[in-house]
PDB file of C-alpha atoms in Angstrom:
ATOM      1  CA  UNK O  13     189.350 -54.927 -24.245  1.00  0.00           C
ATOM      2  CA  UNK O  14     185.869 -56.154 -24.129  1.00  0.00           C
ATOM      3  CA  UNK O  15     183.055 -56.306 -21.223  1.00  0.00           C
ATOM      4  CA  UNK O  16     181.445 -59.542 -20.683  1.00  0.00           C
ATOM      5  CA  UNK O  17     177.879 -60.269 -19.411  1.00  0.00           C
ATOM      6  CA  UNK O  18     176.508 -63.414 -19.050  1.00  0.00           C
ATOM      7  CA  UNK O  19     173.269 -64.686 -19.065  1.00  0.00           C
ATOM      8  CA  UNK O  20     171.909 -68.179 -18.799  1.00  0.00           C
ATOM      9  CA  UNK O  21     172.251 -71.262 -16.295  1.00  0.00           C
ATOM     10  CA  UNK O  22     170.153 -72.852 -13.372  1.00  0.00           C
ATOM     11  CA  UNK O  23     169.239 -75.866 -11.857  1.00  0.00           C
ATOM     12  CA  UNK O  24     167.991 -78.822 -14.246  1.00  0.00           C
ATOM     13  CA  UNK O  25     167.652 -82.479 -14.436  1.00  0.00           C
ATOM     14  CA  UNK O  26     170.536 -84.685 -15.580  1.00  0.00           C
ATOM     15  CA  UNK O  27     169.719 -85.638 -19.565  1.00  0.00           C
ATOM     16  CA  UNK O  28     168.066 -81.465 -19.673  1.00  0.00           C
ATOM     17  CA  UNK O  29     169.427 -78.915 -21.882  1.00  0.00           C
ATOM     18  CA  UNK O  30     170.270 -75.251 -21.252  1.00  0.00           C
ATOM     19  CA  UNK O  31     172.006 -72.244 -23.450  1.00  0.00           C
ATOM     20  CA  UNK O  32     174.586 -70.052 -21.667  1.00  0.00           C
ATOM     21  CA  UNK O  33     174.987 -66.750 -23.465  1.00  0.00           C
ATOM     22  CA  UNK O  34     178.065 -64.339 -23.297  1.00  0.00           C
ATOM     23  CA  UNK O  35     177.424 -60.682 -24.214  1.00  0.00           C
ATOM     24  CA  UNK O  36     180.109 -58.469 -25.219  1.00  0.00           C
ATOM     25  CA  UNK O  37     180.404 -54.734 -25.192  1.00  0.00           C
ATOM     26  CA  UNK O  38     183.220 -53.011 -27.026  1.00  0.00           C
ATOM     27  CA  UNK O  39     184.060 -52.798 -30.771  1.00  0.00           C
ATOM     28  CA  UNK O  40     186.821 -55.239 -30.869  1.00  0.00           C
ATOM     29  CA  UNK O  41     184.771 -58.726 -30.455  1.00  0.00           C
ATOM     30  CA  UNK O  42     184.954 -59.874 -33.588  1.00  0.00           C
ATOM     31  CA  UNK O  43     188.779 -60.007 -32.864  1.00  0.00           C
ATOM     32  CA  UNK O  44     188.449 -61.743 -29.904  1.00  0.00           C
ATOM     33  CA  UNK O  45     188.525 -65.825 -29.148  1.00  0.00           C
ATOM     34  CA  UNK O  46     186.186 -66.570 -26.994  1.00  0.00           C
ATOM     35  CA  UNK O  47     185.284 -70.003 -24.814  1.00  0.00           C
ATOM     36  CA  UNK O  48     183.822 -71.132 -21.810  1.00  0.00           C
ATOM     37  CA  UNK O  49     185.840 -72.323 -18.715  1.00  0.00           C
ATOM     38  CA  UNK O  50     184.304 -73.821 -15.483  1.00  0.00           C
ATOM     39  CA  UNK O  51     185.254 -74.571 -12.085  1.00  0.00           C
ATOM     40  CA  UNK O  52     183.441 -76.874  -9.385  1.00  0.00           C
ATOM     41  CA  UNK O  53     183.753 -76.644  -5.811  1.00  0.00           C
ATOM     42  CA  UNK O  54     187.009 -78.084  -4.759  1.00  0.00           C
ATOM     43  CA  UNK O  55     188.651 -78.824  -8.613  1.00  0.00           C
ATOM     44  CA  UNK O  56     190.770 -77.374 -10.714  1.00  0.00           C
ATOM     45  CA  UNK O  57     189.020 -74.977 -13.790  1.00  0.00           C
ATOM     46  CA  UNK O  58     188.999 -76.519 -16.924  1.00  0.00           C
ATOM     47  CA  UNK O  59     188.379 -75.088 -20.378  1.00  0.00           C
ATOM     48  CA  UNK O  60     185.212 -76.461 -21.815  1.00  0.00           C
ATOM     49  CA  UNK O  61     184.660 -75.356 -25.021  1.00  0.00           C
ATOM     50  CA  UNK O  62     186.538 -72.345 -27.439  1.00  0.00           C
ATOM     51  CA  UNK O  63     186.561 -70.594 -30.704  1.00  0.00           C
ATOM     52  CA  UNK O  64     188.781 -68.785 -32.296  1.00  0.00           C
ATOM     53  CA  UNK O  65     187.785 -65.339 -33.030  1.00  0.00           C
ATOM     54  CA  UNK O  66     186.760 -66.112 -36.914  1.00  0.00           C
ATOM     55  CA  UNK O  67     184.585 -69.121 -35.876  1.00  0.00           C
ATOM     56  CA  UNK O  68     187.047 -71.353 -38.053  1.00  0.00           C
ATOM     57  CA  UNK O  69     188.463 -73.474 -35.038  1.00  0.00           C
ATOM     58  CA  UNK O  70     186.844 -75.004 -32.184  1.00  0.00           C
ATOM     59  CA  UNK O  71     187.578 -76.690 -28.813  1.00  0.00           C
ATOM     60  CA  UNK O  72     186.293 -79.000 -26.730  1.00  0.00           C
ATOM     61  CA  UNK O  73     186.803 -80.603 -23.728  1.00  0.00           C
ATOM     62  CA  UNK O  74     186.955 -84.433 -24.079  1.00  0.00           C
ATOM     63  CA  UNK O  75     183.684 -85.259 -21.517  1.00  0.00           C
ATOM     64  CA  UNK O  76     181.524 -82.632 -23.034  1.00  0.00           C
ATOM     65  CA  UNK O  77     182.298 -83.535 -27.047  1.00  0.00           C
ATOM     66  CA  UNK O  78     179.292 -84.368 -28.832  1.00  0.00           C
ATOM     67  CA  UNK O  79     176.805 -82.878 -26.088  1.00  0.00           C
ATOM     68  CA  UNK O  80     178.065 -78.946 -25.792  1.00  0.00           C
ATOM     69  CA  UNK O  81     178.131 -76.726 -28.998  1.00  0.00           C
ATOM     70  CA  UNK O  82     180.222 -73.095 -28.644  1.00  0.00           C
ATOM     71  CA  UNK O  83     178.995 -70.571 -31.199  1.00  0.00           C
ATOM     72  CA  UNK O  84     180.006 -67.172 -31.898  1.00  0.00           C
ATOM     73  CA  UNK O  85     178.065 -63.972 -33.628  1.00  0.00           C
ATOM     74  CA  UNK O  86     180.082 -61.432 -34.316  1.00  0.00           C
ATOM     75  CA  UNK O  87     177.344 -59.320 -35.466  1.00  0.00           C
ATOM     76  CA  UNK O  88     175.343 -59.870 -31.848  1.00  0.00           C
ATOM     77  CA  UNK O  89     178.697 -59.700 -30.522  1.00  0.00           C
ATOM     78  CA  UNK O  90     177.733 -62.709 -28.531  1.00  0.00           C
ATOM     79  CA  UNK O  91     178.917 -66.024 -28.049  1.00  0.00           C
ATOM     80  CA  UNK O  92     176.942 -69.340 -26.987  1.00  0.00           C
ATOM     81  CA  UNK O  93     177.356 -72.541 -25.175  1.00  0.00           C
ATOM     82  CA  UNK O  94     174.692 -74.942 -25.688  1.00  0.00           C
ATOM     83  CA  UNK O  95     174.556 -77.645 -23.449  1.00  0.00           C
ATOM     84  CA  UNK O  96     172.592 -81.151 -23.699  1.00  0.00           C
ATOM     85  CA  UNK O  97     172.107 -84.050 -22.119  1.00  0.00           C
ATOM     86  CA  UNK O  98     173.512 -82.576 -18.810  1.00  0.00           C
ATOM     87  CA  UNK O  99     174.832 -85.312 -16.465  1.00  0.00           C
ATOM     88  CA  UNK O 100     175.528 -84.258 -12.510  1.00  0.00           C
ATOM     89  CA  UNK O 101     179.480 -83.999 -13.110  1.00  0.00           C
ATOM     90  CA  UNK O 102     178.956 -80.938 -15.440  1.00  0.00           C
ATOM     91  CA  UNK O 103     177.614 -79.038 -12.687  1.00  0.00           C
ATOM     92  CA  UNK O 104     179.894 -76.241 -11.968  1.00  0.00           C
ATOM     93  CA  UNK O 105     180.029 -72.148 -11.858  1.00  0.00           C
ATOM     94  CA  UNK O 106     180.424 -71.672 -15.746  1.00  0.00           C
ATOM     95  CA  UNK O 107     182.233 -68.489 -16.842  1.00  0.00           C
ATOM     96  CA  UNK O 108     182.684 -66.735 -20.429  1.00  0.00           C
ATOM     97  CA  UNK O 109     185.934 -64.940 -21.404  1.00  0.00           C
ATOM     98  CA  UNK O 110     187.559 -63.060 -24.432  1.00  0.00           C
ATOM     99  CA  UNK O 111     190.931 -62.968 -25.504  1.00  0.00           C
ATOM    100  CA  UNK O 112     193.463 -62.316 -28.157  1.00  0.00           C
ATOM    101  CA  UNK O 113     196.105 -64.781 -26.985  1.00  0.00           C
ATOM    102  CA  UNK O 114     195.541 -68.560 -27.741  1.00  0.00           C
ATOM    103  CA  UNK O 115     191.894 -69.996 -27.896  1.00  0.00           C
ATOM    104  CA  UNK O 116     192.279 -71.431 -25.097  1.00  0.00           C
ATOM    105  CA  UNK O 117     193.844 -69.457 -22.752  1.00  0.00           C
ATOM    106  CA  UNK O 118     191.443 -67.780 -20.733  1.00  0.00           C
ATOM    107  CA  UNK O 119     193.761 -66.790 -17.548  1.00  0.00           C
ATOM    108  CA  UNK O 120     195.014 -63.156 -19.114  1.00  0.00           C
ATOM    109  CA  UNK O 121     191.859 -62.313 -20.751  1.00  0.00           C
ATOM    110  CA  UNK O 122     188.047 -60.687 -19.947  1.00  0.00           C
ATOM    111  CA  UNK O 123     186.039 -62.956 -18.003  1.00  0.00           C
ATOM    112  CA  UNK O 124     182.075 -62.586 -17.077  1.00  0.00           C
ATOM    113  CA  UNK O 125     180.573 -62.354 -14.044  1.00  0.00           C
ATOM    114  CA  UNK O 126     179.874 -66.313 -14.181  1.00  0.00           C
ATOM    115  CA  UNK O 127     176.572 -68.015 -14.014  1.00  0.00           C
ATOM    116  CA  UNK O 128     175.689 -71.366 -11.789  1.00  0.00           C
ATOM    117  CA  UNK O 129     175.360 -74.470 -13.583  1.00  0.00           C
ATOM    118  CA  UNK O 130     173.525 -77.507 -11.343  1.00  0.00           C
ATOM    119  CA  UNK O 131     172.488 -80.673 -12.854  1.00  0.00           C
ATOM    120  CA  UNK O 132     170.198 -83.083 -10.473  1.00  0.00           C
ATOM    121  CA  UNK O 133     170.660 -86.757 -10.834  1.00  0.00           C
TER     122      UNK O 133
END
């Protein structure tokens, strides 16, 4: 099992750019897929972007392709979202999580505290 801590997120401008990071403690990360979900007020959470745990295969969400990058450094034991061109509808409480089921299955796995996303028109 790993610890999560995130760092990252804010209020910006629609078209800005911001980094979310995901630290991990524990000495199991590099085993670990990792990814991003996010859920706004009154929808369902959605996975926005994963990785599996070598780096080899990558997810993305079909609104955010081509504007969000997910990295991972297993060294750091960190991974990344970067996020540009922000548009109003990506605002949302963003959270990391690790797991060593399916890329994309975040439900049964370690999540981070979560960080506040808010994009201004």
């Amino acid at each position: 099992q790993v610890q999560l801590a995130q760092s990252g997120g804010g209020l910006v401008q629609a078209g800005d750019s911001l980094r979310l990071s995901c630290a991990a403690t524990g000495r199991t990360f590099s085993s670990h897929n990792m990814g991003w979900f996010r859920q706004a007020p009154g929808k369902e959470r959605e996975v926005v972007a994963a990785i599996s745990a070598t780096g080899d295969n990558t997810y993305y969400l079909d609104s955010v392709k081509g504007r969000f990058t997910i990295s991972k450094d297993n060294a750091e034991k960190t991974v990344y979202l970067q996020m540009n061109s922000l548009k109003p509808e990506d605002t949302a409480e963003y959270y990391c999580y690790a797991t060593t089921l399916y890329y994309r299955t975040y439900e049964y796995g370690s999540w981070g505290q979560g960080t506040q996303v808010t994009v201004s028109s």
